[in-house]
Tab-separated table of C-alpha atoms in Angstrom:
chain	number	residue	atom	x	y	z
A	1	GLU	CA	-17.535	-8.172	-23.446
A	2	TYR	CA	-14.978	-10.775	-22.330
A	3	ALA	CA	-15.601	-14.496	-22.072
A	4	THR	CA	-13.757	-17.834	-21.969
A	5	VAL	CA	-14.582	-20.548	-24.502
A	6	ARG	CA	-15.608	-23.714	-22.628
A	7	PHE	CA	-17.158	-25.724	-25.479
A	8	SER	CA	-17.073	-25.946	-29.286
A	9	GLY	CA	-19.402	-28.165	-31.308
A	10	ILE	CA	-22.975	-29.020	-32.305
A	11	VAL	CA	-25.885	-28.126	-30.048
A	12	PRO	CA	-29.001	-29.989	-31.376
A	13	PRO	CA	-31.466	-29.394	-32.769
A	14	VAL	CA	-29.943	-26.239	-34.365
A	15	ALA	CA	-27.374	-27.030	-37.063
A	16	GLY	CA	-23.889	-25.598	-37.274
A	17	CYS	CA	-21.034	-24.992	-34.846
A	18	TRP	CA	-21.619	-23.231	-31.541
A	19	LEU	CA	-19.238	-21.899	-28.930
A	20	GLY	CA	-20.150	-22.338	-25.297
A	21	VAL	CA	-18.699	-19.408	-23.373
A	22	GLU	CA	-18.468	-18.369	-19.743
A	23	TRP	CA	-18.737	-14.597	-19.405
A	24	ASP	CA	-16.436	-12.610	-17.146
A	25	ASN	CA	-19.611	-10.737	-16.213
A	26	PRO	CA	-22.018	-13.550	-15.202
A	27	GLU	CA	-25.052	-11.244	-15.464
A	28	ARG	CA	-24.634	-11.303	-19.251
A	29	GLY	CA	-25.271	-15.066	-19.525
A	30	LYS	CA	-28.462	-17.128	-19.638
A	31	HIS	CA	-27.579	-20.530	-18.144
A	32	ASP	CA	-24.869	-22.631	-16.452
A	33	GLY	CA	-23.709	-24.483	-19.587
A	34	SER	CA	-26.716	-26.794	-19.895
A	35	HIS	CA	-29.264	-26.931	-22.711
A	36	GLU	CA	-32.447	-29.018	-22.700
A	37	GLY	CA	-31.104	-31.345	-20.024
A	38	THR	CA	-27.646	-31.843	-21.569
A	39	VAL	CA	-24.542	-30.434	-19.817
A	40	TYR	CA	-22.182	-29.075	-22.464
A	41	PHE	CA	-19.865	-27.185	-20.088
A	42	LYS	CA	-19.831	-25.902	-16.521
A	43	CYS	CA	-19.852	-22.355	-15.147
A	44	ARG	CA	-19.064	-21.049	-11.692
A	45	HIS	CA	-22.229	-18.916	-11.807
A	46	PRO	CA	-25.741	-20.232	-12.694
A	47	THR	CA	-26.195	-17.507	-15.307
A	48	GLY	CA	-22.595	-17.271	-16.476
A	49	GLY	CA	-22.931	-19.183	-19.751
A	50	SER	CA	-24.146	-18.629	-23.294
A	51	PHE	CA	-23.997	-20.283	-26.724
A	52	ILE	CA	-22.828	-17.985	-29.536
A	53	ARG	CA	-21.786	-18.394	-33.166
A	54	PRO	CA	-18.027	-18.285	-33.929
A	55	ASN	CA	-18.477	-15.388	-36.374
A	56	LYS	CA	-19.572	-13.181	-33.479
A	57	VAL	CA	-16.252	-13.639	-31.676
A	58	ASN	CA	-13.008	-11.652	-31.819
A	59	PHE	CA	-10.162	-14.008	-30.949
A	60	GLY	CA	-7.597	-11.217	-30.941
A	61	ILE	CA	-4.348	-10.324	-32.684
A	62	ASP	CA	-0.681	-11.112	-32.180
A	63	PHE	CA	1.676	-9.044	-30.032
A	64	LEU	CA	3.658	-7.413	-32.861
A	65	THR	CA	0.535	-6.381	-34.766
A	66	ALA	CA	-0.777	-4.682	-31.634
A	67	VAL	CA	2.542	-2.867	-31.158
A	68	LYS	CA	2.510	-1.616	-34.759
A	69	ASN	CA	-1.129	-0.534	-34.509
A	70	ARG	CA	-0.372	1.576	-31.482
A	71	TYR	CA	3.169	2.835	-31.972
A	72	VAL	CA	3.989	3.046	-35.704
A	73	LEU	CA	3.120	6.418	-37.223
A	74	GLU	CA	1.270	6.306	-40.504
A	75	ASP	CA	3.146	7.831	-43.444
A	76	GLY	CA	1.481	10.530	-45.500
A	77	PRO	CA	0.627	9.976	-49.193
A	78	GLU	CA	3.488	12.140	-50.328
A	79	GLU	CA	5.994	9.751	-48.738
A	80	ASP	CA	4.443	6.482	-49.900
A	81	GLY	CA	5.513	6.920	-53.531
A	82	LYS	CA	8.882	8.505	-52.897
A	83	GLU	CA	11.720	6.792	-54.803
A	84	GLN	CA	15.145	6.162	-53.336
A	85	VAL	CA	18.301	4.680	-54.859
A	86	VAL	CA	20.227	2.148	-52.738
A	87	ILE	CA	23.299	0.079	-53.612
A	88	ILE	CA	22.907	-3.703	-53.362
A	89	GLY	CA	26.274	-5.305	-54.039
A	90	SER	CA	27.646	-3.162	-56.896
A	91	ARG	CA	24.312	-2.375	-58.552
A	92	PRO	CA	22.055	0.642	-57.880
A	93	VAL	CA	18.415	-0.279	-57.179
A	94	GLU	CA	15.462	2.099	-57.180
A	95	THR	CA	13.024	1.518	-54.265
A	96	ILE	CA	9.592	2.907	-53.442
A	97	GLY	CA	8.596	3.335	-49.761
A	98	PHE	CA	11.989	2.176	-48.508
A	99	ASP	CA	12.289	5.186	-46.180
A	100	SER	CA	8.916	4.277	-44.646
A	101	VAL	CA	10.173	0.778	-43.745
A	102	VAL	CA	13.344	2.205	-42.208
A	103	LYS	CA	11.245	4.700	-40.234
A	104	GLN	CA	8.988	1.985	-38.835
A	105	GLN	CA	11.915	-0.215	-37.830
A	106	SER	CA	13.600	2.743	-36.173
A	107	GLN	CA	10.461	3.569	-34.213
A	108	LEU	CA	9.966	0.041	-32.881
A	109	SER	CA	13.622	-0.573	-32.081
A	110	LYS	CA	13.687	2.442	-29.779
A	111	LEU	CA	10.666	1.372	-27.716
A	112	GLN	CA	11.445	0.518	-24.080
A	113	ASP	CA	8.134	1.099	-22.270
A	114	ILE	CA	4.900	0.058	-24.022
A	115	SER	CA	1.246	-0.260	-23.042
A	116	LEU	CA	-1.001	-2.663	-24.950
A	117	ARG	CA	-3.837	-2.612	-22.432
A	118	ASN	CA	-7.165	-3.667	-23.929
A	119	CYS	CA	-5.663	-4.229	-27.393
A	120	ALA	CA	-7.046	-7.796	-27.850
A	121	VAL	CA	-3.574	-9.408	-27.804
A	122	SER	CA	-4.007	-13.180	-27.819
A	123	CYS	CA	-0.678	-14.650	-28.948
A	124	ALA	CA	2.989	-14.018	-29.631
A	125	GLY	CA	2.750	-14.298	-33.416
A	126	GLU	CA	5.521	-15.310	-35.809
A	127	LYS	CA	8.500	-16.850	-34.054
A	128	GLY	CA	11.367	-14.376	-33.662
A	129	GLY	CA	9.345	-11.435	-34.966
A	130	ILE	CA	9.142	-9.618	-31.631
A	131	ALA	CA	12.866	-9.995	-30.887
A	132	LYS	CA	13.751	-8.639	-34.316
A	133	ALA	CA	11.396	-5.648	-34.276
A	134	CYS	CA	11.457	-4.639	-30.575
A	135	PRO	CA	14.826	-5.659	-29.114
A	136	ASN	CA	14.940	-3.004	-26.355
A	137	ILE	CA	11.584	-3.355	-24.604
A	138	ARG	CA	11.900	-3.358	-20.799
A	139	LYS	CA	8.347	-2.677	-19.584
A	140	VAL	CA	5.095	-4.096	-21.014
A	141	ASP	CA	1.484	-3.584	-19.929
A	142	LEU	CA	-0.580	-6.468	-21.347
A	143	SER	CA	-3.509	-6.080	-18.959
A	144	LYS	CA	-7.096	-6.818	-20.043
A	145	ASN	CA	-6.217	-8.696	-23.227
A	146	LEU	CA	-7.156	-12.107	-24.648
A	147	LEU	CA	-4.152	-14.101	-23.458
A	148	SER	CA	-5.474	-17.460	-22.306
A	149	SER	CA	-2.306	-19.431	-21.608
A	150	TRP	CA	0.999	-18.962	-19.825
A	151	ASP	CA	2.578	-20.709	-22.818
A	152	GLU	CA	1.772	-17.681	-25.015
A	153	VAL	CA	3.129	-15.317	-22.341
A	154	ILE	CA	6.354	-17.330	-22.306
A	155	HIS	CA	6.597	-17.146	-26.118
A	156	ILE	CA	6.392	-13.345	-25.844
A	157	ALA	CA	8.762	-13.000	-22.913
A	158	ASP	CA	11.325	-15.342	-24.502
A	159	GLN	CA	11.840	-12.710	-27.209
A	160	LEU	CA	12.166	-9.778	-24.789
A	161	ARG	CA	15.526	-10.474	-23.194
A	162	HIS	CA	15.603	-7.137	-21.315
A	163	LEU	CA	12.064	-7.406	-19.919
A	164	GLU	CA	11.968	-6.067	-16.343
A	165	ASP	CA	8.310	-5.085	-15.770
A	166	LEU	CA	5.282	-7.122	-16.950
A	167	ASN	CA	1.583	-6.478	-16.245
A	168	LEU	CA	-0.750	-9.389	-17.072
A	169	SER	CA	-3.758	-8.276	-15.006
A	170	GLU	CA	-7.269	-9.263	-16.102
A	171	ASN	CA	-6.127	-12.101	-18.390
A	172	LYS	CA	-7.578	-15.549	-17.637
A	173	LEU	CA	-4.381	-17.580	-17.876
A	174	ARG	CA	-4.241	-21.367	-17.894
A	175	CYS	CA	-1.284	-23.104	-16.253
A	176	PRO	CA	1.801	-23.727	-18.408
A	177	SER	CA	1.726	-27.097	-20.132
A	178	GLY	CA	3.796	-29.862	-18.562
A	179	SER	CA	4.995	-30.217	-14.983
A	180	ALA	CA	8.630	-29.208	-15.473
A	181	PRO	CA	9.844	-25.807	-14.190
A	182	LEU	CA	9.307	-22.893	-16.546
A	183	THR	CA	12.078	-21.765	-18.859
A	184	GLY	CA	14.296	-18.753	-18.261
A	185	ALA	CA	11.896	-16.441	-20.112
A	186	PHE	CA	11.711	-14.117	-17.106
A	187	SER	CA	15.388	-14.096	-16.157
A	188	ALA	CA	15.541	-10.261	-15.942
A	189	LEU	CA	11.995	-9.667	-14.648
A	190	LYS	CA	11.774	-7.487	-11.514
A	191	VAL	CA	8.074	-6.482	-11.465
A	192	LEU	CA	5.161	-8.867	-12.156
A	193	VAL	CA	1.510	-7.741	-11.903
A	194	LEU	CA	-1.137	-10.495	-11.826
A	195	ASN	CA	-4.195	-8.697	-10.441
A	196	ARG	CA	-7.601	-10.281	-11.188
A	197	THR	CA	-6.198	-13.204	-13.183
A	198	GLY	CA	-7.690	-16.026	-11.102
A	199	ILE	CA	-4.221	-17.375	-10.341
A	200	THR	CA	-3.810	-19.789	-7.402
A	201	TRP	CA	-1.011	-19.808	-4.847
A	202	ALA	CA	0.432	-23.026	-6.302
A	203	GLU	CA	0.544	-21.367	-9.728
A	204	VAL	CA	2.177	-18.281	-8.206
A	205	LEU	CA	4.994	-20.392	-6.794
A	206	ARG	CA	5.480	-22.222	-10.072
A	207	CYS	CA	5.625	-18.997	-12.107
A	208	ALA	CA	7.947	-17.423	-9.539
A	209	SER	CA	10.421	-20.250	-10.116
A	210	ALA	CA	11.125	-18.680	-13.520
A	211	CYS	CA	11.784	-15.221	-11.994
A	212	PRO	CA	15.141	-15.426	-10.196
A	213	VAL	CA	15.471	-11.655	-9.620
A	214	LEU	CA	11.805	-10.742	-8.993
A	215	GLU	CA	11.414	-7.764	-6.605
A	216	GLU	CA	7.732	-6.756	-6.812
A	217	LEU	CA	4.727	-9.097	-7.079
A	218	TYR	CA	1.117	-7.840	-7.257
A	219	LEU	CA	-1.677	-10.398	-6.684
A	220	GLU	CA	-4.756	-8.299	-5.945
A	221	SER	CA	-8.276	-9.827	-6.147
A	222	ASN	CA	-7.515	-13.467	-6.952
A	223	ASP	CA	-9.258	-15.293	-4.056
A	224	ILE	CA	-5.835	-16.632	-3.136
A	225	VAL	CA	-5.336	-19.029	-0.247
A	226	ILE	CA	-1.684	-19.227	0.846
A	227	SER	CA	-1.394	-23.002	1.012
A	228	GLU	CA	2.340	-23.568	1.412
A	229	ARG	CA	5.495	-21.823	2.488
A	230	PRO	CA	7.729	-20.589	-0.362
A	231	THR	CA	11.131	-22.169	0.083
A	232	ASP	CA	13.213	-21.819	-3.063
A	233	VAL	CA	11.096	-19.077	-4.690
A	234	LEU	CA	10.174	-15.445	-3.911
A	235	GLN	CA	13.431	-15.128	-2.011
A	236	THR	CA	14.290	-11.839	-3.758
A	237	VAL	CA	10.827	-10.230	-3.448
A	238	LYS	CA	10.818	-6.838	-1.702
A	239	LEU	CA	7.153	-5.878	-2.282
A	240	LEU	CA	4.162	-8.231	-2.106
A	241	ASP	CA	0.597	-7.019	-2.703
A	242	LEU	CA	-2.143	-9.403	-1.509
A	243	SER	CA	-4.969	-6.844	-1.399
A	244	SER	CA	-8.601	-7.937	-1.717
A	245	ASN	CA	-7.852	-11.643	-1.277
A	246	ARG	CA	-10.431	-12.105	1.446
A	247	LEU	CA	-9.692	-15.794	2.074
A	248	ILE	CA	-6.285	-14.977	3.610
A	249	ASP	CA	-6.135	-15.179	7.399
A	250	GLU	CA	-3.524	-14.678	10.105
A	251	SER	CA	-2.200	-18.246	9.987
A	252	GLN	CA	-1.608	-18.014	6.235
A	253	LEU	CA	0.458	-14.857	6.683
A	254	PHE	CA	2.882	-16.803	8.857
A	255	LEU	CA	3.707	-18.963	5.809
A	256	ILE	CA	5.289	-15.907	4.125
A	257	ALA	CA	6.734	-14.462	7.338
A	258	TYR	CA	10.292	-15.569	6.604
A	259	LEU	CA	10.784	-14.171	3.112
A	260	PRO	CA	14.271	-12.755	3.677
A	261	ARG	CA	14.038	-9.526	1.628
A	262	LEU	CA	10.371	-8.596	2.021
A	263	GLU	CA	10.231	-4.853	2.819
A	264	GLN	CA	6.680	-3.863	1.795
A	265	LEU	CA	3.544	-5.919	2.448
A	266	ILE	CA	0.143	-4.671	1.236
A	267	LEU	CA	-2.814	-6.345	2.963
A	268	SER	CA	-5.644	-3.900	2.215
A	269	ASP	CA	-9.181	-5.298	2.226
A	270	ILE	CA	-8.407	-8.896	3.179
A	271	GLY	CA	-10.759	-8.869	6.183
A	272	ILE	CA	-8.050	-9.311	8.806
A	273	SER	CA	-8.933	-8.330	12.382
A	274	SER	CA	-6.146	-9.746	14.536
A	275	ILE	CA	-2.525	-10.782	14.503
A	276	HIS	CA	-0.236	-12.327	17.089
A	277	PHE	CA	3.444	-13.220	16.918
A	278	PRO	CA	3.723	-16.228	19.263
A	279	ASP	CA	7.531	-16.272	19.291
A	280	ALA	CA	7.835	-12.854	20.988
A	281	GLY	CA	6.725	-11.873	24.488
A	282	ILE	CA	5.865	-8.430	25.841
A	283	GLY	CA	8.527	-5.901	24.898
A	284	CYS	CA	10.375	-8.364	22.640
A	285	LYS	CA	10.866	-8.487	18.858
A	286	THR	CA	9.599	-11.286	16.629
A	287	SER	CA	11.792	-13.194	14.189
A	288	MET	CA	8.978	-13.040	11.625
A	289	PHE	CA	9.075	-10.536	8.762
A	290	PRO	CA	12.670	-9.594	9.674
A	291	ASN	CA	13.049	-6.842	7.037
A	292	LEU	CA	9.458	-5.590	6.758
A	293	GLN	CA	9.596	-1.784	6.700
A	294	TYR	CA	6.197	-0.752	5.307
A	295	LEU	CA	2.878	-2.433	6.142
A	296	VAL	CA	-0.493	-1.474	4.620
A	297	VAL	CA	-3.648	-2.748	6.374
A	298	ASN	CA	-6.246	-0.275	5.075
A	299	ASP	CA	-9.938	-1.231	4.776
A	300	ASN	CA	-9.872	-4.178	7.172
A	301	GLN	CA	-11.692	-5.167	10.385
A	302	ILE	CA	-9.084	-4.049	12.920
A	303	SER	CA	-10.950	-2.952	16.045
A	304	GLN	CA	-8.610	-3.815	18.936
A	305	TRP	CA	-5.484	-2.011	20.145
A	306	SER	CA	-3.870	-5.411	20.634
A	307	PHE	CA	-3.306	-5.468	16.846
A	308	ILE	CA	-1.261	-2.253	17.077
A	309	ASN	CA	0.605	-3.566	20.124
A	310	GLU	CA	1.712	-6.615	18.140
A	311	LEU	CA	3.097	-4.455	15.308
A	312	ASP	CA	5.643	-3.010	17.748
A	313	LYS	CA	7.227	-6.479	17.740
A	314	LEU	CA	8.273	-6.088	14.075
A	315	ARG	CA	11.942	-5.165	14.309
A	316	SER	CA	12.187	-3.161	11.042
A	317	LEU	CA	8.721	-1.574	10.730
A	318	HIS	CA	9.094	2.148	9.974
A	319	ALA	CA	5.902	2.984	8.034
A	320	LEU	CA	2.257	1.976	8.553
A	321	SER	CA	-0.996	2.714	6.716
A	322	CYS	CA	-4.061	1.821	8.767
A	323	ASN	CA	-6.942	3.822	7.299
A	324	ARG	CA	-10.645	2.922	7.306
A	325	ASN	CA	-10.647	0.354	10.094
A	326	PRO	CA	-13.128	0.295	13.012
A	327	LEU	CA	-10.246	1.189	15.336
A	328	THR	CA	-9.471	4.380	13.437
A	329	GLU	CA	-13.023	5.279	12.368
A	330	GLY	CA	-14.703	5.111	15.780
A	331	ASP	CA	-15.692	7.840	18.224
A	332	LYS	CA	-12.128	8.927	18.957
A	333	ALA	CA	-10.799	11.994	17.185
A	334	ALA	CA	-8.412	11.205	14.335
A	335	GLN	CA	-5.593	13.109	16.028
A	336	THR	CA	-6.040	11.168	19.282
A	337	THR	CA	-5.960	7.844	17.424
A	338	ARG	CA	-2.837	8.907	15.557
A	339	GLN	CA	-1.098	9.823	18.837
A	340	LEU	CA	-1.987	6.477	20.406
A	341	ILE	CA	-0.600	4.532	17.421
A	342	ILE	CA	2.616	6.588	17.500
A	343	ALA	CA	3.031	5.978	21.224
A	344	LYS	CA	2.412	2.234	20.870
A	345	ILE	CA	4.862	1.621	17.964
A	346	GLY	CA	8.209	3.033	19.024
A	347	GLN	CA	10.170	2.755	15.777
A	348	LEU	CA	7.451	4.162	13.486
A	349	ARG	CA	8.596	7.088	11.300
A	350	THR	CA	5.588	7.474	8.980
A	351	LEU	CA	1.895	6.907	9.729
A	352	ASN	CA	-0.707	6.991	6.952
A	353	LYS	CA	1.872	8.587	4.648
A	354	CYS	CA	2.478	11.497	7.066
A	355	LYS	CA	5.951	11.826	8.559
A	356	ILE	CA	6.228	11.641	12.348
A	357	LEU	CA	8.371	14.550	13.561
A	358	PRO	CA	10.395	14.208	16.788
A	359	GLU	CA	8.206	16.751	18.595
A	360	GLU	CA	5.053	14.865	17.593
A	361	ARG	CA	6.483	11.609	18.932
A	362	ARG	CA	7.528	13.264	22.170
A	363	GLY	CA	4.082	14.796	22.647
A	364	ALA	CA	2.301	11.538	21.840
A	365	GLU	CA	4.414	9.513	24.251
A	366	LEU	CA	4.089	12.053	27.078
A	367	ASP	CA	0.335	12.213	26.622
A	368	TYR	CA	0.095	8.417	26.576
A	369	ARG	CA	2.191	8.155	29.723
A	370	LYS	CA	-0.079	10.658	31.471
A	371	ALA	CA	-3.406	9.342	30.116
A	372	PHE	CA	-2.862	5.822	31.474
A	373	GLY	CA	-0.963	6.820	34.623
A	374	ASN	CA	-3.814	6.180	37.058
A	375	GLU	CA	-4.499	2.797	35.454
A	376	TRP	CA	-0.781	1.999	35.773
A	377	LYS	CA	-0.817	2.844	39.506
A	378	LYS	CA	-3.930	0.745	40.147
A	379	ALA	CA	-2.248	-2.196	38.374
A	380	GLY	CA	0.777	-2.026	40.710
A	381	GLY	CA	2.918	0.648	39.095
A	382	HIS	CA	5.004	2.855	41.374
A	383	GLN	CA	7.478	5.741	41.098
A	384	ASP	CA	9.927	3.699	43.176
A	385	PRO	CA	11.587	1.213	40.767
A	386	ALA	CA	11.866	-1.352	43.553
A	387	ARG	CA	8.091	-1.305	44.060
A	388	ASN	CA	7.116	-0.895	40.412
A	389	ARG	CA	5.340	-4.164	39.552
A	390	PRO	CA	2.345	-3.613	37.235
A	391	ASP	CA	0.323	-6.762	36.628
A	392	GLU	CA	0.363	-8.838	33.438
A	393	ALA	CA	-2.995	-7.553	32.245
A	394	PHE	CA	-1.743	-3.942	32.231
A	395	LEU	CA	1.523	-4.881	30.529
A	396	ALA	CA	-0.365	-6.822	27.856
A	397	ALA	CA	-2.600	-3.829	27.147
A	398	HIS	CA	0.249	-1.281	27.342
A	399	PRO	CA	3.494	-3.114	26.495
A	400	ARG	CA	5.505	0.113	25.935
A	401	TYR	CA	4.390	1.893	29.130
A	402	GLN	CA	7.316	0.750	31.252
A	403	LEU	CA	9.741	1.813	28.541
A	404	LEU	CA	8.127	5.288	28.411
A	405	CYS	CA	8.515	5.570	32.189
A	406	LEU	CA	12.220	4.875	31.777
A	407	LYS	CA	12.446	7.396	28.930
A	408	TYR	CA	10.572	10.298	30.588
A	409	GLY	CA	10.392	9.250	34.213
A	410	ALA	CA	7.431	7.679	36.004
A	411	PRO	CA	4.346	9.956	36.188
A	412	GLU	CA	4.064	11.870	39.461
A	413	ASP	CA	0.895	12.120	41.499
A	414	GLY	CA	0.461	15.804	40.650
A	415	GLU	CA	0.368	15.043	36.930
A	416	LEU	CA	-2.412	12.508	37.336
A	417	LYS	CA	-4.869	14.685	39.258
A	418	ILE	CA	-7.963	15.639	37.302
A	419	GLN	CA	-8.562	19.378	37.609
A	420	GLN	CA	-11.865	21.018	36.532
A	421	PRO	CA	-11.563	23.702	35.426
A	422	PHE	CA	-7.933	23.287	34.410
A	423	MET	CA	-5.880	26.307	35.504
A	424	LEU	CA	-2.772	27.155	33.520
A	425	LYS	CA	-0.568	29.792	35.123
A	426	ASN	CA	1.494	31.101	32.248
A	427	GLN	CA	3.584	34.144	31.640
A	428	LEU	CA	2.759	35.952	28.399
A	429	LEU	CA	5.786	37.959	27.335
A	430	SER	CA	5.854	40.631	24.653
A	431	LYS	CA	8.921	42.207	23.123
A	432	ASN	CA	8.826	44.530	26.146
A	433	PRO	CA	10.003	42.376	29.088
A	434	LYS	CA	8.024	44.552	31.532
A	435	PHE	CA	4.758	43.631	29.818
A	436	ARG	CA	3.322	40.403	31.236
A	437	TYR	CA	0.138	38.647	32.312
A	438	SER	CA	0.162	36.082	35.068
A	439	LEU	CA	-3.063	34.060	34.927
A	440	PHE	CA	-5.336	32.362	32.419
A	441	VAL	CA	-8.119	29.843	33.088
A	442	PHE	CA	-9.071	27.344	30.343
A	443	GLU	CA	-12.060	25.083	30.897
A	444	SER	CA	-10.951	22.628	28.209
A	445	LEU	CA	-7.214	22.802	27.743
A	446	ASP	CA	-7.044	19.542	25.769
A	447	SER	CA	-9.213	20.850	22.946
A	448	MET	CA	-7.839	24.426	22.880
A	449	THR	CA	-6.162	24.969	19.506
A	450	ILE	CA	-3.316	27.374	18.869
A	451	GLN	CA	-5.666	29.344	16.629
A	452	LYS	CA	-8.165	29.780	19.477
A	453	VAL	CA	-5.432	30.829	21.914
A	454	LYS	CA	-4.282	33.463	19.413
A	455	GLY	CA	-7.877	34.684	19.119
A	456	LEU	CA	-8.084	35.201	22.888
A	457	LEU	CA	-4.746	36.976	22.974
A	458	SER	CA	-5.690	39.152	20.007
A	459	ARG	CA	-8.748	40.459	21.826
A	460	LEU	CA	-6.865	40.858	25.099
A	461	LEU	CA	-3.799	42.601	23.686
A	462	ARG	CA	-5.579	44.316	20.774
A	463	VAL	CA	-3.035	42.916	18.335
A	464	PRO	CA	-3.940	41.304	14.949
A	465	VAL	CA	-3.873	37.508	15.060
A	466	SER	CA	-1.511	37.406	12.065
A	467	ASP	CA	1.129	39.313	14.063
A	468	LEU	CA	1.193	36.885	17.013
A	469	LEU	CA	3.946	34.268	17.441
A	470	LEU	CA	3.530	31.675	20.209
A	471	SER	CA	6.004	29.372	21.916
A	472	TYR	CA	6.373	27.774	25.318
A	473	GLU	CA	8.963	26.700	27.868
A	474	SER	CA	8.705	23.747	30.229
A	475	PRO	CA	10.520	23.104	33.524
A	476	LYS	CA	11.066	19.562	32.216
A	477	MET	CA	13.252	20.982	29.418
A	478	PRO	CA	15.138	23.911	30.957
A	479	GLY	CA	16.708	26.347	28.504
A	480	ARG	CA	14.641	25.114	25.548
A	481	GLU	CA	11.853	27.056	23.832
A	482	ILE	CA	9.379	25.189	21.617
A	483	GLU	CA	7.550	27.057	18.859
A	484	LEU	CA	3.784	26.495	18.473
A	485	GLU	CA	3.802	26.831	14.703
A	486	ASN	CA	0.692	24.870	13.621
A	487	ASP	CA	-2.498	26.850	14.315
A	488	LEU	CA	-4.715	23.801	13.775
A	489	GLN	CA	-3.057	21.670	16.454
A	490	SER	CA	-4.148	21.664	20.092
A	491	LEU	CA	-2.119	22.662	23.128
A	492	GLN	CA	-2.275	18.999	24.117
A	493	PHE	CA	-0.556	18.081	20.861
A	494	TYR	CA	2.498	20.085	22.004
A	495	SER	CA	2.227	18.669	25.578
A	496	VAL	CA	1.661	22.076	27.208
A	497	GLU	CA	1.050	21.386	30.896
A	498	ASN	CA	0.248	23.227	34.102
A	499	GLY	CA	3.330	25.170	35.169
A	500	ASP	CA	4.656	25.731	31.649
A	501	SER	CA	5.361	29.260	30.418
A	502	LEU	CA	3.487	30.421	27.313
A	503	LEU	CA	5.325	33.173	25.409
A	504	VAL	CA	3.777	35.562	22.908
A	505	ARG	CA	5.613	37.965	20.580
A	506	TRP	CA	4.461	40.483	17.986
């Protein structure tokens, strides 16, 4: 069990030295730091504290000891007593175990990537020892150890001149001593992981001042409140993870909106429900987050399409993850929600880690244009550009609709008529051009999958489903044939419409 020492001394009437500790797991404690009316220390939780004897405590080991415990191979008995003759100056000297020392030094000097997670590391150890034994280390995982001060972290990092990746998660780190900027201990550091360390935003900015080339910063689960705008720090950061910091709101995000190189922003589980970029109107791009390419907003409270509309204002956004939000977990089918998001964010290339193919984008945008066509007309939309004046409410709800009308043409009245049942007059062509059928009636075209269409054709033509190949042609794209290759997708997904020609081959 992990705890932080808050008190050391006598606790009457029992003799001897006691340690007052605050447990990381508050359910393990018995009180809040008080005993018989006397406050010896304070805890954040009413049952977070205990008094224990010092001999029950493991205060940890130094960095180099932990490295040797984990990475130095033990020599067998037959090697321990092996003699070797070496020349020192001009005299031969017999040594015992010399080859074992050389072997250990060779092992440690070659290490570049090490993990000391949960190894009870509490300090740097002898000055200069790390630099001498492990000169080539570039990546270190020191998560869930007993490091209690940034000063000890600096003592370690000062000896690792090539250090590029450092994980300090789950260490309860006190601020560095003094108010002056930190030393150049992290001059080569590119990745810093500080998840569940209890660090504050002010401490983040101070530590970042010692990381001039930092590219990735992970700050998950720290109850962070972004209290000030970073000006001279974090200017090289490309990835920032603020997941599970549920005190962060929309206004705080604007304080980091002008980090010049920020490309990936992870905001999972922060409780956000809305966002608005006040500097950009409908159809315009915001100056905020100028280089943001990948945004993660999983596990939040997003329930309104206005949130998605605002994301279209980000000029560089190419990838979005938006899983497990009320908007995406409601009554709508997952495929329908995906199509709406694609249609609303024009520059998106990847959604929920699935690539958006050109045909999928085309189908999503055509369906969106058709689905909201009647609403567009009622709001003042018109096929005649001179009379096309949809009201502000429609444009606010559908900011890309006018652009889609320019891209594909305004929807015609015939497209917007609701037909029940929906009749699709298609030609079904086999390899024999004389073999054709002229009429099919589908009661629910939108939900008809390619697999179901093949099933109908298989029974009609008495041909195995596995032998059937489907494609279609549209008058809107003369001379082009589009293959219906995914059996699990619907006809709507491929934008098959009344008047299109469905072709079947076997």
